[in-house]
Coordinates of C-alpha atoms in Angstrom, one line a residue:
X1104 CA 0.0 0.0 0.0
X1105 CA 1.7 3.3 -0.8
X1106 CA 2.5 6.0 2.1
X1107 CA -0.7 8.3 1.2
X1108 CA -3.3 4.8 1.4
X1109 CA -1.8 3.9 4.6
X1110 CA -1.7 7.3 6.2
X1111 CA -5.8 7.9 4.9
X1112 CA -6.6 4.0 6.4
X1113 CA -4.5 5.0 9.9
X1114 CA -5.9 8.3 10.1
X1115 CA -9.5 8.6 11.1
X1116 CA -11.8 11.9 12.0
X1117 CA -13.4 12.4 15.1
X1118 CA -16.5 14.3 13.8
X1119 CA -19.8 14.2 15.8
X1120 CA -22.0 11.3 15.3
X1121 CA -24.7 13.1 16.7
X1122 CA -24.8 17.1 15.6
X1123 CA -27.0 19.5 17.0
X1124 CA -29.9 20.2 14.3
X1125 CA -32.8 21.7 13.7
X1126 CA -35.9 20.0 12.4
X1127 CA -38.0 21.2 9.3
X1128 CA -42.0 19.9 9.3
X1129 CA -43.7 19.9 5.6
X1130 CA -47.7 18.8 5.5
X1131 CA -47.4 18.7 1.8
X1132 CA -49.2 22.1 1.8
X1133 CA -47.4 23.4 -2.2
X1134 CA -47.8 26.2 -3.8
X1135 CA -48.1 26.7 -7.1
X1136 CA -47.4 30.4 -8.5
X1137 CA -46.9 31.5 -11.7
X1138 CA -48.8 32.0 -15.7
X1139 CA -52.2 30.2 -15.0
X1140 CA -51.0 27.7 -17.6
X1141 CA -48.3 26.5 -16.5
X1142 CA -49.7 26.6 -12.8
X1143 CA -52.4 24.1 -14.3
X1144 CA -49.6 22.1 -16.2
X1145 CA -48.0 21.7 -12.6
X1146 CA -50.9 21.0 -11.1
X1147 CA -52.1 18.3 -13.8
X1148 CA -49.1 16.6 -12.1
X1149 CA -49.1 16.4 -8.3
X1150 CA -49.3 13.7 -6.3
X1151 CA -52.9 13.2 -4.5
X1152 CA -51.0 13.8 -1.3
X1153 CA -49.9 17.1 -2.0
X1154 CA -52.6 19.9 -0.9
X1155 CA -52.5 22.5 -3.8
X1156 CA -52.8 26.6 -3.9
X1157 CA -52.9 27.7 -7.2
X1158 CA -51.8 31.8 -7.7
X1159 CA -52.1 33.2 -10.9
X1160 CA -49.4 36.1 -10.7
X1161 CA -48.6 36.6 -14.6
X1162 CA -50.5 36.4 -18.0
X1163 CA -50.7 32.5 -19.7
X1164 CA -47.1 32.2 -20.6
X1165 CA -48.5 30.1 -23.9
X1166 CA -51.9 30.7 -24.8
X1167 CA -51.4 28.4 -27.8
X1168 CA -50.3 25.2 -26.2
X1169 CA -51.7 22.2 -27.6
X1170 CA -52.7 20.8 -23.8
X1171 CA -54.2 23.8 -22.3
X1172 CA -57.7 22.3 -22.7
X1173 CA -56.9 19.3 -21.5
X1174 CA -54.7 20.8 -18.1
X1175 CA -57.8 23.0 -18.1
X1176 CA -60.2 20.3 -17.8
X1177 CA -57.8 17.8 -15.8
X1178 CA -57.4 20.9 -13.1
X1179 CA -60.8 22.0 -13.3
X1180 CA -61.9 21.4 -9.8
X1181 CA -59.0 23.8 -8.3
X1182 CA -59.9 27.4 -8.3
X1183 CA -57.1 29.8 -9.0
X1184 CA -56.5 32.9 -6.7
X1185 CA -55.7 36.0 -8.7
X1186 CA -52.3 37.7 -6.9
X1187 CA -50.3 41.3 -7.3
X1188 CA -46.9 41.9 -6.2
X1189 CA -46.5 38.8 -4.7
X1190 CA -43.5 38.5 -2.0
X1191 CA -42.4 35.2 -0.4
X1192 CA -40.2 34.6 2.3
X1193 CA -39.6 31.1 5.1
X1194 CA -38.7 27.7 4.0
X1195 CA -39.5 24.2 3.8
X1196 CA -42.4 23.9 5.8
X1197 CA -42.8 27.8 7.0
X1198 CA -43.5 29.7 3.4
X1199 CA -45.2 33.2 3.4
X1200 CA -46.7 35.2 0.7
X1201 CA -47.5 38.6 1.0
X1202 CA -50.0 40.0 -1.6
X1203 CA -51.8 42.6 -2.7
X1204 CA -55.6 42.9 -2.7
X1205 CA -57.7 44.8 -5.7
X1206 CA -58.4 47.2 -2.9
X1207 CA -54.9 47.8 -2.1
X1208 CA -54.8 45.8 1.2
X1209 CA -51.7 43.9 1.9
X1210 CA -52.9 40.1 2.8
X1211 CA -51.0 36.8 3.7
X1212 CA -52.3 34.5 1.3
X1213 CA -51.3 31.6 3.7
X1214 CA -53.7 32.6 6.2
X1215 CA -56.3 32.7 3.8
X1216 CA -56.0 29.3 2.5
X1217 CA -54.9 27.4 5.9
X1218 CA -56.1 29.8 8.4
X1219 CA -54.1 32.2 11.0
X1220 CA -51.7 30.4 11.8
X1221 CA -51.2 28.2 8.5
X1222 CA -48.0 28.7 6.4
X1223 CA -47.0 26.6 2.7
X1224 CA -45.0 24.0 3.1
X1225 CA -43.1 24.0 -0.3
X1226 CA -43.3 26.6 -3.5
X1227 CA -43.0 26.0 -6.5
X1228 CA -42.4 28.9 -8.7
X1229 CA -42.9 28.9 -12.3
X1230 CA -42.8 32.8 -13.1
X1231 CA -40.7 34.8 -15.3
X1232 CA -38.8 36.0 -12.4
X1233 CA -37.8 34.1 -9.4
X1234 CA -39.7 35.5 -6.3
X1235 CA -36.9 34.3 -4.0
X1236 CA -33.6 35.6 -6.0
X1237 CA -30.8 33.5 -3.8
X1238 CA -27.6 31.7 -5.2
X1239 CA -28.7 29.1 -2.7
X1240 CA -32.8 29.5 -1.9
X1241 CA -34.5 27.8 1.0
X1242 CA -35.1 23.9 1.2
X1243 CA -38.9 23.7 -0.2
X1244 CA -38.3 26.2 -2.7
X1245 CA -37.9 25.6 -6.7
X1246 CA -38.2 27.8 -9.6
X1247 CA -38.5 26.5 -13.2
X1248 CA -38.5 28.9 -16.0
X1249 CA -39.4 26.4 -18.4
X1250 CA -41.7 23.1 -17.9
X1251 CA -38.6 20.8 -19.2
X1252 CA -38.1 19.8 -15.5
X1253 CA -41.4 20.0 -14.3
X1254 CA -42.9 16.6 -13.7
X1255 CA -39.1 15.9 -11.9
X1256 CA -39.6 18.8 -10.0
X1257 CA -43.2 17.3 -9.0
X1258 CA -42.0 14.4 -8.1
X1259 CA -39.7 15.6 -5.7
X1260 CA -41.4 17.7 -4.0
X1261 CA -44.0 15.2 -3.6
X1262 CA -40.8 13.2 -1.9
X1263 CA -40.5 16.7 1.0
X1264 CA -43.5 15.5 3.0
X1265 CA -42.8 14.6 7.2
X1266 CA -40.1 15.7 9.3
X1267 CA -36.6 16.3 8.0
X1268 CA -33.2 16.9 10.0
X1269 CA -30.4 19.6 8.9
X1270 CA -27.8 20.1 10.9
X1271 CA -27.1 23.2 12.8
X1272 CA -24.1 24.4 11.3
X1273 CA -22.8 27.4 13.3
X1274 CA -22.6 28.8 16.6
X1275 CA -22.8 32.8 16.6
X1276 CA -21.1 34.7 20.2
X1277 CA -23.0 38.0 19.7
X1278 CA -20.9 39.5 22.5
X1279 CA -18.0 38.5 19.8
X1280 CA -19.2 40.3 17.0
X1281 CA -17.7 43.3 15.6
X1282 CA -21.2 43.9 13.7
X1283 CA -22.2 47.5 16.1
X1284 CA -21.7 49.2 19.1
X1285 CA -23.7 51.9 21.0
X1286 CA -25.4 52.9 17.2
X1287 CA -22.1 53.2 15.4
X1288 CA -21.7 50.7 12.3
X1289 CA -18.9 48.6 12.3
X1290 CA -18.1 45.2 10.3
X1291 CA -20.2 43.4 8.0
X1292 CA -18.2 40.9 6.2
X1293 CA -20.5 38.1 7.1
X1294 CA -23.4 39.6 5.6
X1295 CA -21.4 40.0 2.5
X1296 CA -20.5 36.2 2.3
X1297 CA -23.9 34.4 3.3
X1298 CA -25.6 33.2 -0.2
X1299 CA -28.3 32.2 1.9
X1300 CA -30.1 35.4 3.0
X1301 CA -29.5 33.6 6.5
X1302 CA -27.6 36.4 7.6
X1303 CA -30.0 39.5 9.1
X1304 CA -29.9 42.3 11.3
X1305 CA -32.4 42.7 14.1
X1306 CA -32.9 44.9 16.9
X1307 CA -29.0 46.6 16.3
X1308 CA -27.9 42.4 16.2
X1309 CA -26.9 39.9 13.9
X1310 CA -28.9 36.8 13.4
X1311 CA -28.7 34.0 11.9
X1312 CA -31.6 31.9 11.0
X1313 CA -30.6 28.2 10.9
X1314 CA -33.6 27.2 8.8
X1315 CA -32.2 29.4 6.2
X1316 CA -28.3 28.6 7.0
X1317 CA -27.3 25.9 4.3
X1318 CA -23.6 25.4 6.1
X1319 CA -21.1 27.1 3.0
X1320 CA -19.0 28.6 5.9
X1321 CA -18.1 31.3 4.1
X1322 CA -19.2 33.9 7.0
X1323 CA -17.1 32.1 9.9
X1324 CA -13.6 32.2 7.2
X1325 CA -14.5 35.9 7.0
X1326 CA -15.8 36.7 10.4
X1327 CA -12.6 38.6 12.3
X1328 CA -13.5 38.0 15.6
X1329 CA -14.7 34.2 15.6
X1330 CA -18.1 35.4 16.5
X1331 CA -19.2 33.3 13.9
X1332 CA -18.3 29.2 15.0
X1333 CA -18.4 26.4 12.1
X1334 CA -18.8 23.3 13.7
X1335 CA -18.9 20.6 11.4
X1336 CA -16.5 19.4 12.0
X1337 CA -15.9 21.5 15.0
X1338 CA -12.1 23.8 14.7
X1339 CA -10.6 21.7 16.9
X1340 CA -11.6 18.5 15.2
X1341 CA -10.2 20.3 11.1
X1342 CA -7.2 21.4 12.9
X1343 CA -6.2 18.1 14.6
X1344 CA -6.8 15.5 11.6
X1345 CA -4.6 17.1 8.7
X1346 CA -1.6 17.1 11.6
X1347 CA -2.0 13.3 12.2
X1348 CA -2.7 12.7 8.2
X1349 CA 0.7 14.3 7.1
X1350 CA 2.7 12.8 10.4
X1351 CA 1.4 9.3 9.5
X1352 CA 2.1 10.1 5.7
X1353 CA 5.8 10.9 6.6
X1354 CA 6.0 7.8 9.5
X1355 CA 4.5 5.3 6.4
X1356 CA 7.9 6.2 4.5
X1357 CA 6.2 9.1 2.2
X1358 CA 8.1 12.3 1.3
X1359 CA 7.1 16.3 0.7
X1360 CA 3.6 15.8 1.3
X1361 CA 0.6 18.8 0.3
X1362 CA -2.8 18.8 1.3
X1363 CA -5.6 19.3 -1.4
X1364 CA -8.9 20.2 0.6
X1365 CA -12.3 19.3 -1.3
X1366 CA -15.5 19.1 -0.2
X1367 CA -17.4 15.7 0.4
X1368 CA -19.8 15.7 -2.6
X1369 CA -17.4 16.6 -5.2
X1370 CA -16.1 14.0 -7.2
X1371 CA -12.3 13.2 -6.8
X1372 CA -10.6 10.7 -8.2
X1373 CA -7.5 9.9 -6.0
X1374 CA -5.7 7.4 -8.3
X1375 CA -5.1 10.1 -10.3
X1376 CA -3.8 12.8 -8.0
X1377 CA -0.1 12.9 -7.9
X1378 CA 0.6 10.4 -4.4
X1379 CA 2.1 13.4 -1.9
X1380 CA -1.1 14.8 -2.2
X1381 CA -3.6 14.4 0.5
X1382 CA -7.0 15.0 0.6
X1383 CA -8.9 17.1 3.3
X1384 CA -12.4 16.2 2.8
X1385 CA -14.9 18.8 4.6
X1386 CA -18.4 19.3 4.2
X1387 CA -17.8 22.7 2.3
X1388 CA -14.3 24.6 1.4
X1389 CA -15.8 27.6 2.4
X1390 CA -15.6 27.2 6.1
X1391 CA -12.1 26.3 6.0
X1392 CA -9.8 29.7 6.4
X1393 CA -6.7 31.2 6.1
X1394 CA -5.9 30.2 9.8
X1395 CA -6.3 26.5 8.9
X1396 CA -4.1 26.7 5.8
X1397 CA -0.8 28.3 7.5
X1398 CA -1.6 25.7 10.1
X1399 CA -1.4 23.3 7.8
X1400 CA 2.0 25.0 6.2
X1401 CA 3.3 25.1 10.0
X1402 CA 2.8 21.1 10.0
X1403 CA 5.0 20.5 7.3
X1404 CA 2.3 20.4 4.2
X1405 CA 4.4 21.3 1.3
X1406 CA 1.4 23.5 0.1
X1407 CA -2.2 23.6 0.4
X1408 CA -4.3 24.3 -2.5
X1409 CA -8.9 24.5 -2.5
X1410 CA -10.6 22.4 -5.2
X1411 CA -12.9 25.0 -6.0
X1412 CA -15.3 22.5 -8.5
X1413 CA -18.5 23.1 -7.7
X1414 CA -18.4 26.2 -5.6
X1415 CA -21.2 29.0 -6.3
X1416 CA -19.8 32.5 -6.7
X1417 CA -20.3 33.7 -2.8
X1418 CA -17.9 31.1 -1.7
X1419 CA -15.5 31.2 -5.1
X1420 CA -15.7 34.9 -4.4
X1421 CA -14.8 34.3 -0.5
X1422 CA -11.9 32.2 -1.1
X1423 CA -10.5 34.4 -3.8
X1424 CA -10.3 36.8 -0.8
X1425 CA -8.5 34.8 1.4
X1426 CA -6.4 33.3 -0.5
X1427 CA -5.3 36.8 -1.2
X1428 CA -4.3 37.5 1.9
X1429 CA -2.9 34.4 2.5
X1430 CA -0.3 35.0 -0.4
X1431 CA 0.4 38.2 1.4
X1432 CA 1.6 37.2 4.7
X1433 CA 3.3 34.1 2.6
X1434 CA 5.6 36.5 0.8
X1435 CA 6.2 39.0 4.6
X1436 CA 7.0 35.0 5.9
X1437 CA 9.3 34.6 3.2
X1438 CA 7.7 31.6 1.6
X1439 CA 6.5 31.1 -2.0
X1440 CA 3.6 33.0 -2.4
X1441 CA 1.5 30.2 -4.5
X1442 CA 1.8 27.8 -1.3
X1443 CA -1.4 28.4 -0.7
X1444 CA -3.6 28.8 -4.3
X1445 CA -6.8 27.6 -5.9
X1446 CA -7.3 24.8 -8.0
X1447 CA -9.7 24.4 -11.0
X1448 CA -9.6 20.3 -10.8
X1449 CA -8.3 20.6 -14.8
X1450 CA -4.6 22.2 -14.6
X1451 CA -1.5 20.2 -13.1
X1452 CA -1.1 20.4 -9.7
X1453 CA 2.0 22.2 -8.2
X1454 CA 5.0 20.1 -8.1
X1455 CA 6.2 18.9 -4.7
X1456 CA 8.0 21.4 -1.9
X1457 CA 9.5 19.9 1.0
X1458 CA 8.7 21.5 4.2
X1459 CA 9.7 20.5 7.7
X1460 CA 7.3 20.2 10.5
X1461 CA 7.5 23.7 12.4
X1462 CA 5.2 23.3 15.2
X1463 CA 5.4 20.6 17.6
X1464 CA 1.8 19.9 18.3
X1465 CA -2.0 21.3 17.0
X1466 CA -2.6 25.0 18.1
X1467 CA -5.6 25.5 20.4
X1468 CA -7.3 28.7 20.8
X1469 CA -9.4 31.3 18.6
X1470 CA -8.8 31.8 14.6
X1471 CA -6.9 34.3 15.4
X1472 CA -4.4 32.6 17.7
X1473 CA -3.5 30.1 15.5
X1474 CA -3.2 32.9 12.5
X1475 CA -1.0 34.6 14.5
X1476 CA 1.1 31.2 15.9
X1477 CA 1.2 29.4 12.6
X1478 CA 3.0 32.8 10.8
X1479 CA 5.4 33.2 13.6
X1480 CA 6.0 29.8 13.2
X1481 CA 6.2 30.2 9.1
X1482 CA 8.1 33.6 9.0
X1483 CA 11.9 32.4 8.9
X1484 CA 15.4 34.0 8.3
X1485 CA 14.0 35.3 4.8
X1486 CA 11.1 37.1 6.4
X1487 CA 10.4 41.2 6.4
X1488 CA 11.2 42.5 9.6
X1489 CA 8.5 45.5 8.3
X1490 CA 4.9 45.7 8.1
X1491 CA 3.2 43.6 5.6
X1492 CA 0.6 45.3 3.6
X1493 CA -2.6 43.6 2.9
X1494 CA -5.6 44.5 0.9
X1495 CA -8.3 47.1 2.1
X1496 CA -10.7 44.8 4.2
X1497 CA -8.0 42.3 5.5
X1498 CA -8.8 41.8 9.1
X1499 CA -5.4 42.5 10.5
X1500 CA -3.9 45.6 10.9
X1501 CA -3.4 49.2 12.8
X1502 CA -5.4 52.6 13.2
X1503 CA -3.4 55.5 12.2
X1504 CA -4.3 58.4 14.8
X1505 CA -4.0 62.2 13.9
X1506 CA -2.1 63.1 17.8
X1507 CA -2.6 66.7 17.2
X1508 CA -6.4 66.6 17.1
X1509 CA -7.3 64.0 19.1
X1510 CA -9.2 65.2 22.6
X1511 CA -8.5 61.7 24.1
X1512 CA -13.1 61.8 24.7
X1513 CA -12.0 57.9 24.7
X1514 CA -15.3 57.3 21.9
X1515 CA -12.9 54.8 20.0
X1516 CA -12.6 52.8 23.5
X1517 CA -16.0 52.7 24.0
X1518 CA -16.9 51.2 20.7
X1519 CA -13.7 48.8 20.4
X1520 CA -15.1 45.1 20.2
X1521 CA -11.9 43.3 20.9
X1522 CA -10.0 45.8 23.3
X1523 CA -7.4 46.3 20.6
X1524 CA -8.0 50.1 21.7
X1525 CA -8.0 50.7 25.3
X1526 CA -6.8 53.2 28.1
X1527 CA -4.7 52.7 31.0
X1528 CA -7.1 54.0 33.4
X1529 CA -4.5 56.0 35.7
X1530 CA -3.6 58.7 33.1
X1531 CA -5.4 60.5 30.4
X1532 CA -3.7 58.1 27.6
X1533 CA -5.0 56.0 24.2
X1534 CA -3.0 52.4 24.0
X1535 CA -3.1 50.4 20.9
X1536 CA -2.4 46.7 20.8
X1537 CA -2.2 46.0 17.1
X1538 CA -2.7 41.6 17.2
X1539 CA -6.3 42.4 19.1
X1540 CA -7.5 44.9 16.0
X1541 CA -10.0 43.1 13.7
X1542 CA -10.0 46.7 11.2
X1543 CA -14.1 46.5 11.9
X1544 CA -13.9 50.3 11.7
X1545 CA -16.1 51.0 14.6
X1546 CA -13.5 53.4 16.2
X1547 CA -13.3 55.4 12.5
X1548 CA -16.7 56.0 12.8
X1549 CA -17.1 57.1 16.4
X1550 CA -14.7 59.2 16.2
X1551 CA -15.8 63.0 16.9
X1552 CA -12.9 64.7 15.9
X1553 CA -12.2 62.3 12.5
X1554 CA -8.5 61.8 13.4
X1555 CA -8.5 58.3 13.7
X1556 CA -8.0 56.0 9.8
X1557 CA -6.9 52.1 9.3
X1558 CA -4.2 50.5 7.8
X1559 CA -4.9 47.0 6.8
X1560 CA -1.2 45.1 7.7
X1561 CA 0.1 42.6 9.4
X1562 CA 3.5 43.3 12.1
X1563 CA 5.8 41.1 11.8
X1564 CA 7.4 41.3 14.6
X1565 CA 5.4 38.9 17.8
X1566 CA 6.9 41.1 20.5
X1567 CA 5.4 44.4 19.1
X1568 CA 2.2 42.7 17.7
X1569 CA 1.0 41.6 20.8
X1570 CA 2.5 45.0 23.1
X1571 CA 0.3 47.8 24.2
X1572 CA 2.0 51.3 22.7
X1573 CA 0.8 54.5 23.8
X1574 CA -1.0 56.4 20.9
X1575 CA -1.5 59.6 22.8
X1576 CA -0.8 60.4 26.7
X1577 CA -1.3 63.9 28.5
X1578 CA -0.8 65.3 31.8
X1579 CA -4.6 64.9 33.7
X1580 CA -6.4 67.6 35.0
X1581 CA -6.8 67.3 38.7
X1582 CA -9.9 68.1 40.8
X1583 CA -9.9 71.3 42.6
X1584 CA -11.9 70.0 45.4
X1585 CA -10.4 66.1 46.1
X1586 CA -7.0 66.4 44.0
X1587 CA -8.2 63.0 42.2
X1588 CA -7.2 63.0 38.1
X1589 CA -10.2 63.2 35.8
X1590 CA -9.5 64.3 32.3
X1591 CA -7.0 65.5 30.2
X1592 CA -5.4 69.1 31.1
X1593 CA -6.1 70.1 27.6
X1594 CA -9.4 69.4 27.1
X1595 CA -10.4 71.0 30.5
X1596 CA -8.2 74.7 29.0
X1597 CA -10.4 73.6 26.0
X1598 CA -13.8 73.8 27.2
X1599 CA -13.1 76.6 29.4
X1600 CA -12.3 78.8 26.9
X1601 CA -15.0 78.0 24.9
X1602 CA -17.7 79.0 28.0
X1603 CA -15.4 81.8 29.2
X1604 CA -18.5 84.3 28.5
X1605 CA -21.2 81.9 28.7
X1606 CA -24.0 83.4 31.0
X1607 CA -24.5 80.2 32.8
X1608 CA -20.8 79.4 33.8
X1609 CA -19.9 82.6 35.6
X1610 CA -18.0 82.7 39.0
X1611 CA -18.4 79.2 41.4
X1612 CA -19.8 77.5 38.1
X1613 CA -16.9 78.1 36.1
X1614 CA -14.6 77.1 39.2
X1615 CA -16.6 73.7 38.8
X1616 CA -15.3 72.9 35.3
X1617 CA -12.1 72.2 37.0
X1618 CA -13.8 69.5 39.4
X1619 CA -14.6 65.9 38.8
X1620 CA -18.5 64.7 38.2
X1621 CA -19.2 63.8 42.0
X1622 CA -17.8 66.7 43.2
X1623 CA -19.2 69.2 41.2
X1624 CA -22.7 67.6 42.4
X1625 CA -21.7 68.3 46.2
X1626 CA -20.4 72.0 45.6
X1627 CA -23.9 72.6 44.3
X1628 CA -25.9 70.7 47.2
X1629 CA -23.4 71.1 50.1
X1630 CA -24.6 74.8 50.3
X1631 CA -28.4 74.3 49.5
X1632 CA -28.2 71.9 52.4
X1633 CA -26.6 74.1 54.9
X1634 CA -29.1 77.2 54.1
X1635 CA -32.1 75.5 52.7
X1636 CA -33.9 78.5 51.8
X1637 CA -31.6 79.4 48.8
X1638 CA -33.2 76.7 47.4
X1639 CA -36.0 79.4 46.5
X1640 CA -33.7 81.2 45.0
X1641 CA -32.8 78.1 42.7

């Protein structure tokens, strides 16, 4: 048996036997929209336990068929509801469509048909124009622009009736997420990246619906913070089984081995794949990220290349991305920057690199963690010692602060998700710890005074990356009445220029501007309290 068949038989994955789901319930309840013709035509077709809702939406799409008359007279018992500016939303087993009336009412034509708390279990849509527009639309949900595929799309949707089991794909830490904080807009790369629609904001929150989720991954690869968990397999579970493939692989006499990762329902045929490469298999390429490939470099894979057959645009689009910014932080490591690349499944592969194992044992911790510990690991004697630049949106990186004009009002701590921005506490002073910044632009946007920018990069250097550096530092402003700091000197000589000749800050209440919050409360009360009949005057 050669090295690569004895590593695959020695080396199996832990995945869970039983994930966490969620369960779908279809009644057969179908909905037919579309020309009334081809509505018939469909309905000619279903099976006797399907329950039928015809919606006419469009004009007879052939009024000169040759089987209208008899779909006419086959269908003739179902009545047809007329429907304007139809607009459908749910999934398998949870479909609404919102209409609108000749009077101008807006009605939910499920409620109608199945009463107030009915829904449609599947759709089939046979108009012009799709009502649910998706790369990858809800389970229950087909559109057919032509009847070619019709009686195999009856038949399969007669096939969607009881309960049905999907599994839960993601875990989502809203504390995590980088998404918004106190009103102020930050990332939304997720959104970006779900071709889905799973993916929603509500209340000021992200959601994700896990009816709609159909697993690609492509929002936990592009979610900074790790917010946003994959967990089938679970990280842990990826990280660990490509370690123990290539060790076995080397320990069964094989040489200069690369890892080829390709998704479980695409075809692969492995005789014919050069015999150092290994295959990852994982439910979808998407979900694996840039962490996982360095990792991967870091445990002695020659390269690592995605078999991108089959992948929609949203993920291809995704992994174009990262792979991008893989190739940059390959070049600041010093390594060939097409160790990590794409592969179309019809070109040769690369050639084989030898690599030696650089990391001792798997890396535990967040994405970024292992990022971070699999480039320090990578980044060798050729390496930059000087910032890496990586494309605008790249998830590493530093804020550039304008010193002059910032007021130190500590907005852009406030807002931080990750704590990359923070302030000592003891002195009026802005620190900056460049491997906690996720370049979500929430302190850009909070910013009063506009003086603070980003600069997408990655520091080479592990002591600086991960070391606190002051931004900004002033002398505080004391308190007049307890001596205790409370803001920066020059923010106080700011504000009390400003209401030098305001009315209401003349004599003791100008004095106050140069006392902390508490103590400006007791100058006002201490007196009222001592002579309570000023407070007439008040």
């Amino acid at each position: 048996m050669s090295a690569r068949g004895e590593a695959l038989r020695q080396t199996g994955r832990a995945d869970s036997l039983l994930p966490v789901s969620v369960t779908y319930e279809s009644r057969g309840r179908l909905l037919l929209i579309g020309p009334e013709d081809r509505v018939r035509r469909a309905a000619a077709l279903a099976a006797p336990e399907l329950h039928l809702t015809l919606a006419v939406s469009e004009q007879p799409s052939d009024s000169q068929a040759r089987d209208l008359e008899a779909i006419f007279n086959a269908t003739a018992a179902l009545e047809s509801l007329t429907v304007r500016d139809a607009a459908l939303e749910g999934y398998l087993g949870h479909f609404s469509l919102r209409v609108r009336s000749q009077g101008g009412e807006s009605l939910l034509l499920e409620r109608l048909c199945h009463g107030p708390q009915g829904h449609f279990d599947l759709v089939l849509d046979l108009g012009q124009r799709p009502l649910i527009a998706l790369e990858r639309p809800p389970f229950g949900y087909r559109h057919l622009a032509d009847d070619e595929a019709l009686a195999e799309a009856m038949e399969a949707l007669a096939g969607m009736i009881g309960l049905f089991d999907k599994p839960r794909y993601f875990t989502l830490d809203s504390e995590a997420c980088a998404f918004t904080a106190r009103g102020v807009p930050g990332c939304s790369r997720c959104l970006d990246r779900c071709a889905s629609d799973a993916i929603r904001v509500e209340a000021g929150q992200m959601r994700i619906d896990p009816f709609l989720c159909q697993g690609l991954g492509s929002c936990a690869s592009a979610c900074p913070t790790g917010a946003i968990h994959y967990r089938e397999p679970e990280p842990e579970v990826l990280e660990d089984y490509p370690w123990r493939l290539l060790e076995r692989y080397r320990a069964a006499g094989g040489h200069h081995p690369s890892l080829l990762i390709v998704a479980h329902e695409t075809p692969l045929a492995l005789e014919q794949l050069p015999g150092h490469w290994l295959p990852l298999s994982v439910d979808e390429v998407g979900s694996v990220g840039v962490e996982s490939w360095l990792l991967a470099l870091a445990a002695g894979a020659g390269q690592v290349c995605i078999l991108t057959t089959g992948c929609g645009p949203t993920v291809r689009q995704t992994l174009e991305q990262e792979v991008a910014q893989a190739q940059f932080l390959l070049g600041g490591a010093g390594l060939p920057r097409d160790a990590i690349a794409l592969w179309d499944g019809e070109s040769p592969l690369p050639a084989s690199v030898a690599r030696l194992p650089l990391l001792a044992r798997p890396v535990k911790g967040g994405k970024r963690e292992r990022l971070f510990a699999a480039f320090d690991a990578l980044r060798g004697d050729a390496g930059t010692d000087q910032p890496i630049p990586l494309p605008a949106g790249a998830p590493y990186g530093a804020v550039v602060l304008a010193e002059a004009d910032c007021t130190l009002c500590m907005g852009c701590v406030a807002v931080c998700p990750t704590g990359a921005l923070h302030s000592p506490g003891d002195m009026p002073a802005l620190h900056f710890t460049e491997q906690s910044c996720v370049q979500c632009g929430l302190c850009e946007r909070a910013c009063p005074e506009r003086v603070i920018a980003l600069a997408p990069r990655l520091l080479p250097d592990t002591q600086a990356r991960r070391s606190a550096r002051q931004l900004k530092g002033e002398e505080p402003a004391c308190c007049i009445r307890c001596g205790k700091p409370y803001a920066p000197a020059s923010l106080v000589r700011r504000i009390r220029e400003k209401l030098a000749g305001h009315s209401q800050f003349q004599g003791a209440a100008f004095d106050r501007l140069l006392m902390r919050e508490d103590c400006r409360v007791r100058d006002v009360f201490e007196p009222l309290v001592a002579n309570p009949l000023d407070q007439v005057k008040v």
